[in-house]
PDB file of C-alpha atoms in Angstrom:
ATOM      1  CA  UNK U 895       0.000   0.000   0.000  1.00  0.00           C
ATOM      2  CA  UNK U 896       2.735   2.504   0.759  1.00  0.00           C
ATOM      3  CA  UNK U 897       3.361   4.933  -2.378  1.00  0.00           C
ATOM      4  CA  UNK U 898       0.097   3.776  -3.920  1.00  0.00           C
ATOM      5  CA  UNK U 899      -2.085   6.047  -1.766  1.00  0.00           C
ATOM      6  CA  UNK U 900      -2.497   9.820  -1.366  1.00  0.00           C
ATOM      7  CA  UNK U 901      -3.843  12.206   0.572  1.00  0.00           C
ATOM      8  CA  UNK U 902      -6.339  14.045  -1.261  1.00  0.00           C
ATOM      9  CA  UNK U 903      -7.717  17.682  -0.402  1.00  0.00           C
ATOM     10  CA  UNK U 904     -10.859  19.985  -1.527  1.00  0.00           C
ATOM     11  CA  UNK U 905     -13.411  21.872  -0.039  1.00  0.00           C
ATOM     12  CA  UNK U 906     -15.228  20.339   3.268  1.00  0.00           C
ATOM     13  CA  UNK U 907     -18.526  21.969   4.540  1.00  0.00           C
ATOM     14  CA  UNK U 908     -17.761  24.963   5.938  1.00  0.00           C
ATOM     15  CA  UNK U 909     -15.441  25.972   2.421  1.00  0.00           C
ATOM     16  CA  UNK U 910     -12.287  25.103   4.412  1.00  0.00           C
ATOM     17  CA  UNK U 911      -9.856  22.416   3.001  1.00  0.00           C
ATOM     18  CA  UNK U 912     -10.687  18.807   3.365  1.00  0.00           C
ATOM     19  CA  UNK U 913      -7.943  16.984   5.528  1.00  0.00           C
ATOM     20  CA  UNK U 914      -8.575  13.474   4.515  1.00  0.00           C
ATOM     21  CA  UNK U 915      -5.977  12.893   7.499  1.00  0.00           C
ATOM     22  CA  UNK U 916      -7.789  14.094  10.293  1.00  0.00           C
ATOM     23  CA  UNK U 917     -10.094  11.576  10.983  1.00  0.00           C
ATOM     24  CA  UNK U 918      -7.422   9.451   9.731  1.00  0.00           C
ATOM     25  CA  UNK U 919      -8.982   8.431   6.225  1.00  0.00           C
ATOM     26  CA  UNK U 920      -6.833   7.347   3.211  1.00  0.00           C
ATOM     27  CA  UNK U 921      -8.072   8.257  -0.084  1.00  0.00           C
ATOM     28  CA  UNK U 922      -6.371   6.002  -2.911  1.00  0.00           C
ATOM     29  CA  UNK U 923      -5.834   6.733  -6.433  1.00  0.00           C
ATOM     30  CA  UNK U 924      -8.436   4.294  -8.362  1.00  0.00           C
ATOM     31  CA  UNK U 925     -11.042   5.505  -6.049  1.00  0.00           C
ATOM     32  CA  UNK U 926     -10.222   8.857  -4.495  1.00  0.00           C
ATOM     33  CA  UNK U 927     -13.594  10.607  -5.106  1.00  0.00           C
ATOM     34  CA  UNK U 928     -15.068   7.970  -2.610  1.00  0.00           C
ATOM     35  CA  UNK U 929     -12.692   8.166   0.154  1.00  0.00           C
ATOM     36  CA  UNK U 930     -13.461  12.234  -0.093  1.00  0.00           C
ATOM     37  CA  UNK U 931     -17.184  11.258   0.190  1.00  0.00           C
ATOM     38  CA  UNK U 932     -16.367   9.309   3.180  1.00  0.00           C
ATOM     39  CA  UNK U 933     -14.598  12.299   5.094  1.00  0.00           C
ATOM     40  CA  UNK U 934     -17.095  14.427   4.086  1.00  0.00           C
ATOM     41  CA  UNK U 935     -19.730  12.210   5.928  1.00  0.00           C
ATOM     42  CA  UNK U 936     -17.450  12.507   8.971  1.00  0.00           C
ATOM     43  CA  UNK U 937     -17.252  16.248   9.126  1.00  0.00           C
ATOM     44  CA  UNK U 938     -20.789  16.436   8.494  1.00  0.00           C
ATOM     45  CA  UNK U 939     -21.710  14.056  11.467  1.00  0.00           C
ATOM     46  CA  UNK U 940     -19.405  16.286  13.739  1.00  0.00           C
ATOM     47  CA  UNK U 941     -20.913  18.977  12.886  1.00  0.00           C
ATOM     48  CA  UNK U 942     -24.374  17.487  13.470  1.00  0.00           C
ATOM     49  CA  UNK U 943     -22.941  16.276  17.132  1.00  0.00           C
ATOM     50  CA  UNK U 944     -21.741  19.470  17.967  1.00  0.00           C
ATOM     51  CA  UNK U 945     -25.518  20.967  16.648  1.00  0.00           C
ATOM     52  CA  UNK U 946     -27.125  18.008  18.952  1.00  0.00           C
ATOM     53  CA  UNK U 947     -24.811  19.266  22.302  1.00  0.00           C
ATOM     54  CA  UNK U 948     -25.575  22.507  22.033  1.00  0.00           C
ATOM     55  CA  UNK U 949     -29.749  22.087  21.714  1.00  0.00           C
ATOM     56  CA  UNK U 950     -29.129  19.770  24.762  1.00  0.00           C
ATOM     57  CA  UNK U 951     -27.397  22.628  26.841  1.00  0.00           C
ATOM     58  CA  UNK U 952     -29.675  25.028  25.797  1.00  0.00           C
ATOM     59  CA  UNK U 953     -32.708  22.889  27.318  1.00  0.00           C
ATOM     60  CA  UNK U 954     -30.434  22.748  30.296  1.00  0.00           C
ATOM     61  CA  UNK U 955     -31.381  26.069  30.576  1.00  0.00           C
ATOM     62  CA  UNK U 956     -34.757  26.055  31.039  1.00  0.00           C
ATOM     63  CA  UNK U 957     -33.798  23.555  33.718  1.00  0.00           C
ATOM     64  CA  UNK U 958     -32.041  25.790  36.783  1.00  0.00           C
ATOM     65  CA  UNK U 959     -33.189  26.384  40.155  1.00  0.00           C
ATOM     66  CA  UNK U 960     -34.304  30.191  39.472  1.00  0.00           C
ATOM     67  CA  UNK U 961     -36.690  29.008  36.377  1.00  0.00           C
ATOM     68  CA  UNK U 962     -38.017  25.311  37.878  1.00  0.00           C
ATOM     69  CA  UNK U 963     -41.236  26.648  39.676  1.00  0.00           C
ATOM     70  CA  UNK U 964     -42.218  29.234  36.785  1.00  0.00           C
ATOM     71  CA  UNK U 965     -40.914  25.646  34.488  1.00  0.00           C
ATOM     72  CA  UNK U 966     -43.778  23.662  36.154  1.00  0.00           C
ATOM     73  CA  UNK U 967     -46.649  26.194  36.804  1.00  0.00           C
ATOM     74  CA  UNK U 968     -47.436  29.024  34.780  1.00  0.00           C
ATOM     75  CA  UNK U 969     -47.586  31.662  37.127  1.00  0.00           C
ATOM     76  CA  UNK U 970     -47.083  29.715  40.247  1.00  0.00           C
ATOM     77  CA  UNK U 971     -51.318  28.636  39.771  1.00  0.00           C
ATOM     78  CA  UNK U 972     -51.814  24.798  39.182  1.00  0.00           C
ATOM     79  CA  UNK U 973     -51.923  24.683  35.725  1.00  0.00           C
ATOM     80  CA  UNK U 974     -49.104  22.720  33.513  1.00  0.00           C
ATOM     81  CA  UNK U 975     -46.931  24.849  32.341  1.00  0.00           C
ATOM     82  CA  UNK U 976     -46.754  24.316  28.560  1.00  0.00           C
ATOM     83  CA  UNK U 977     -43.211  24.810  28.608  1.00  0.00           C
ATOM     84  CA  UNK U 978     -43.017  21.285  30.105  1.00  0.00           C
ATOM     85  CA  UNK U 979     -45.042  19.517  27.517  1.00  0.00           C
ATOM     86  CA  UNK U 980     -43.254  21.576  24.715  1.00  0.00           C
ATOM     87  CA  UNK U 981     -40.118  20.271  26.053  1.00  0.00           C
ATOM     88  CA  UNK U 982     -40.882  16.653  26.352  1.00  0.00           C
ATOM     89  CA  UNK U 983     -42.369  16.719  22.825  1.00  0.00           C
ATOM     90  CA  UNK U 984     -39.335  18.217  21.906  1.00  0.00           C
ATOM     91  CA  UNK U 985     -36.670  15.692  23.097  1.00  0.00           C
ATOM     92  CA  UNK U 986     -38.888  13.253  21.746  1.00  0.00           C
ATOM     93  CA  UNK U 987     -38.787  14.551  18.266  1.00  0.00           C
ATOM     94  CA  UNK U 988     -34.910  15.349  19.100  1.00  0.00           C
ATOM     95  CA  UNK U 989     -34.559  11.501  19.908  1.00  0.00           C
ATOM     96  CA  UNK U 990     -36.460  10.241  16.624  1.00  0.00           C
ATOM     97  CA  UNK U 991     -33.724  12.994  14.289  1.00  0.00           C
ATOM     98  CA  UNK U 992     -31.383  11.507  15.871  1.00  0.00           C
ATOM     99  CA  UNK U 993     -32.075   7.800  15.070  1.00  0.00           C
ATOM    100  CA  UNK U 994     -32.919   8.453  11.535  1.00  0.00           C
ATOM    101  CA  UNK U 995     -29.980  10.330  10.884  1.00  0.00           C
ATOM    102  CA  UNK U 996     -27.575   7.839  12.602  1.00  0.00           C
ATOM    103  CA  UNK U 997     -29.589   5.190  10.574  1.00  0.00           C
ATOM    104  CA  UNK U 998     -29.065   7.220   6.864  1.00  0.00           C
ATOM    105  CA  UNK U 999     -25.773   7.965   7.228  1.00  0.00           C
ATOM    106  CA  UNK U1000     -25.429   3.755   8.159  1.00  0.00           C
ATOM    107  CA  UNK U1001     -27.557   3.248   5.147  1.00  0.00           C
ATOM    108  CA  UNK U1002     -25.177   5.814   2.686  1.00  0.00           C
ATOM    109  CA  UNK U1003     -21.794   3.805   4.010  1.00  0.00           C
ATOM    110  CA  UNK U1004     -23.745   0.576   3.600  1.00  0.00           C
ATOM    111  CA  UNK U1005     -25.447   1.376   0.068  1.00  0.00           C
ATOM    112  CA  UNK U1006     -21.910   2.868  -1.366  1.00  0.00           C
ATOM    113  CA  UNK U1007     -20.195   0.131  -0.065  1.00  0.00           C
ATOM    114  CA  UNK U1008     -21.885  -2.507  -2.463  1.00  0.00           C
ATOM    115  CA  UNK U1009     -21.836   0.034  -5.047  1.00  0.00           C
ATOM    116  CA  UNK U1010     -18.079   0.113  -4.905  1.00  0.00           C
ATOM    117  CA  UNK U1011     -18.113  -3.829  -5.152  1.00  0.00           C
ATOM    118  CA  UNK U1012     -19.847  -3.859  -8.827  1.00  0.00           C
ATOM    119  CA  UNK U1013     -17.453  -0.816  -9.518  1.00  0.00           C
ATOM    120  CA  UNK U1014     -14.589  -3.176  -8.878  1.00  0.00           C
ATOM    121  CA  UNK U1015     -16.055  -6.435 -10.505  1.00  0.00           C
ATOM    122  CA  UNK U1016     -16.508  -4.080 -13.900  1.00  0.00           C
ATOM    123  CA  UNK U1017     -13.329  -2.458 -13.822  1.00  0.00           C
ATOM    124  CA  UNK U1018     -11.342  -6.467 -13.603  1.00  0.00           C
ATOM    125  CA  UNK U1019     -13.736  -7.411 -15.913  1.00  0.00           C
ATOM    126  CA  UNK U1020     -13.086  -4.610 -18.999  1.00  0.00           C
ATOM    127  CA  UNK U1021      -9.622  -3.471 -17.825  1.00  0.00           C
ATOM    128  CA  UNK U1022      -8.083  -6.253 -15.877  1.00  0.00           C
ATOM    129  CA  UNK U1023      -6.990  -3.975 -13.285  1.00  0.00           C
ATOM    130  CA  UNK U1024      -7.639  -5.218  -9.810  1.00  0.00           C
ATOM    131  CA  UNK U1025      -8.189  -1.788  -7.400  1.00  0.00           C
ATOM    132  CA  UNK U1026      -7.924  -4.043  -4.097  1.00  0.00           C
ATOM    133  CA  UNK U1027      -5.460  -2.193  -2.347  1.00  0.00           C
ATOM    134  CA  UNK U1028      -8.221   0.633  -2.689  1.00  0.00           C
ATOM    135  CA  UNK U1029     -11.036  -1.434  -1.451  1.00  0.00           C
ATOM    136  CA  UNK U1030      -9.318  -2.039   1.829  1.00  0.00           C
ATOM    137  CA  UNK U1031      -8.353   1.053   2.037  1.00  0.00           C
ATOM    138  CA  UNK U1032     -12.160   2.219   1.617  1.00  0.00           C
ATOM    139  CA  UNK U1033     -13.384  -0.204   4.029  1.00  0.00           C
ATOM    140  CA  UNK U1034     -10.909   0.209   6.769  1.00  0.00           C
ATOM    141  CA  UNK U1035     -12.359   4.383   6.441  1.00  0.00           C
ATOM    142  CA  UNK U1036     -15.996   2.643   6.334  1.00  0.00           C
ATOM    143  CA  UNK U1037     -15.341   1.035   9.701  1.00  0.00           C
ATOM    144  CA  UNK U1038     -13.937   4.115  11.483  1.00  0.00           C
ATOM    145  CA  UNK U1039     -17.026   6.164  10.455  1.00  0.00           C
ATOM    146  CA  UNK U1040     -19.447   2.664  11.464  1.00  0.00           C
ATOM    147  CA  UNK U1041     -17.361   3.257  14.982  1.00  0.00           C
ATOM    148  CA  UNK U1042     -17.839   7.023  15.199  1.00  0.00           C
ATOM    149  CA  UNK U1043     -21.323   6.757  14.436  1.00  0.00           C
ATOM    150  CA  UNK U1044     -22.071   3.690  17.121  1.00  0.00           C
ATOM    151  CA  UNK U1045     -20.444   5.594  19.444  1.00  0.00           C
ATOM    152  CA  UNK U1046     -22.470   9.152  19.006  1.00  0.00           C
ATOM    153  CA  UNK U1047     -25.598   7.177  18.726  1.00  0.00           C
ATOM    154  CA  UNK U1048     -24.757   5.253  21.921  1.00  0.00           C
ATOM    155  CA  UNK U1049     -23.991   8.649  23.479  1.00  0.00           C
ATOM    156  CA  UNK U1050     -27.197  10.364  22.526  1.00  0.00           C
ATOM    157  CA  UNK U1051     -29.308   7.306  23.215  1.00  0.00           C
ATOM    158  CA  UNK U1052     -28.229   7.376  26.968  1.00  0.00           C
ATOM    159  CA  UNK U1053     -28.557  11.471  27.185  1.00  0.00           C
ATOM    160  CA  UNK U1054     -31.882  12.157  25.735  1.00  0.00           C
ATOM    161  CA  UNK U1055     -33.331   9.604  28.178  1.00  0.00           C
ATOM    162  CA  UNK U1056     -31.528  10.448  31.264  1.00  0.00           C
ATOM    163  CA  UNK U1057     -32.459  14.349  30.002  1.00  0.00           C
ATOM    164  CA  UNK U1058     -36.638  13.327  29.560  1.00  0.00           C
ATOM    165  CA  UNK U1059     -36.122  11.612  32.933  1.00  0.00           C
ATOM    166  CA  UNK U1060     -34.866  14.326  34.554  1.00  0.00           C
ATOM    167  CA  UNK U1061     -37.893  16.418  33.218  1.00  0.00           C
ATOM    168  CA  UNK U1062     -40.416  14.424  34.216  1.00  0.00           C
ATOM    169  CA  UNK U1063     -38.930  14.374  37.899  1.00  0.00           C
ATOM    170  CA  UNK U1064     -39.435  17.662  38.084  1.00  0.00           C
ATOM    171  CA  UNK U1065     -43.775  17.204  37.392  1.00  0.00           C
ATOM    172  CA  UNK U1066     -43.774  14.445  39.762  1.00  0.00           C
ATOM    173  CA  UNK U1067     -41.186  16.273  42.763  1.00  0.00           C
ATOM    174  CA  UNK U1068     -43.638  19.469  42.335  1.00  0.00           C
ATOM    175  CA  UNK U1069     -46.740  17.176  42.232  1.00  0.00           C
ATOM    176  CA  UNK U1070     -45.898  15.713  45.365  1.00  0.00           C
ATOM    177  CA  UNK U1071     -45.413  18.810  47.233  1.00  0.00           C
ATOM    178  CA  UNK U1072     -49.141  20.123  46.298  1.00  0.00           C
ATOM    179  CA  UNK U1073     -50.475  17.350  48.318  1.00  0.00           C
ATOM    180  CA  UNK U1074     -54.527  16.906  48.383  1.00  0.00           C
ATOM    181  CA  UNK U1075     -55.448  19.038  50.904  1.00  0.00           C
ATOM    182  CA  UNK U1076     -53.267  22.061  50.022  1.00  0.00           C
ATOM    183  CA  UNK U1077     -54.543  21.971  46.389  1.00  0.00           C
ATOM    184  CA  UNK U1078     -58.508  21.689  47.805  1.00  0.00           C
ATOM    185  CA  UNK U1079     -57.306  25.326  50.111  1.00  0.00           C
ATOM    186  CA  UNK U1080     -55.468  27.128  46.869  1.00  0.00           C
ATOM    187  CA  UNK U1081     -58.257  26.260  44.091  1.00  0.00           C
ATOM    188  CA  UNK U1082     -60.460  27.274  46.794  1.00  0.00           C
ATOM    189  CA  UNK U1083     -58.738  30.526  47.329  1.00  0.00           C
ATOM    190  CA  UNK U1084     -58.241  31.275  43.925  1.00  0.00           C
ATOM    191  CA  UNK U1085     -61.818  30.812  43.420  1.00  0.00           C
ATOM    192  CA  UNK U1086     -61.812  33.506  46.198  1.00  0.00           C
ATOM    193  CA  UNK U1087     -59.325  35.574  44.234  1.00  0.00           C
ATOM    194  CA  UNK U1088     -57.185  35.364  47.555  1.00  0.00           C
ATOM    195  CA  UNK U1089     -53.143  35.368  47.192  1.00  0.00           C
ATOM    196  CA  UNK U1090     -52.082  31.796  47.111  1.00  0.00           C
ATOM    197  CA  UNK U1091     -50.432  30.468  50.073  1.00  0.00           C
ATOM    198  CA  UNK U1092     -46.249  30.625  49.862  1.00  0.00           C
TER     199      UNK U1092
END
């Protein structure tokens, strides 16, 4: 293999060169458009990730101690706040992106990957040129983005629960200190129009 691949650069996502090294890809001669594709599904995945983190800190916010009671009630009366509902809907939908993106971008390596072998049956067939060194190559890139993608999607799937968990623990935490009686006395003074009890 050594002297028969190259690095290859060009543009990546952003419009900044393509480093076929950092992730540590190898893009070979015969089939050097693919190992670009490959990278290019790498940076686009860490940019994703880095997307996904930074929606999950931002619903951190909504989860501090100065927001939590104005979180749960809307103005402190004993209506669900629909900030709470909003939220869960939202990490569910957050979850399903997730999924289905992890699952396309398994389905692109998959589909191009048995592309590639009628690519190299046709081109031994018609110009008896075996491009094996560049299949390896291909598939040793296909398993470190299989790897980076297992392990994001392993991430995520233990974060989004843990995340809706901690959500809902806040509804049942505040539920449980409006016990029976104490709701009965504040619907019955806010039918009164007197303050609520602190």
């Amino acid at each position: 293999m050594d002297g028969y691949c190259v690095h290859v650069y060009t543009r990546g996502p952003g419009g900044g060169p393509l480093d076929l090294r950092e992730p540590g890809f190898t893009s070979c001669v015969t089939l050097a458009g693919y190992a670009v594709f490959e990278v290019t599904l790498w940076n686009t995945l860490k940019e994703l990730v880095a997307d996904w983190n930074e929606t999950l800190g931002a619903m951190n916010d909504y989860l501090n101690k100065i927001s939590r009671a104005k979180f749960m009630y809307n103005n402190f009366q004993l209506d669900r706040s629909e900030f709470y509902f909003s939220l869960l809907q939202l990490l569910r939908q957050f979850n399903d992106t997730i999924e289905g993106t992890m699952q396309d971008f398994s389905l692109l390596s998959d589909t191009a990957r048995y592309t590639l072998s009628g690519v190299a049956e046709n081109v031994k067939r018609h110009w008896s040129i075996s491009i094996e060194p560049d299949l390896v190559a291909i598939e040793s890139n296909s398993c470190k983005l299989e790897k980076e993608l297992t392990d994001r999607a392993s991430e995520f799937s233990e974060r989004i629960p843990r995340k809706t968990r901690e959500v809902e623990s806040l509804r049942d935490g505040v539920s449980r200190i409006y016990s029976k009686p104490t709701v009965v006395l504040d619907v019955n003074d806010h039918a009164l129009q007197r303050p609520v009890r602190s």
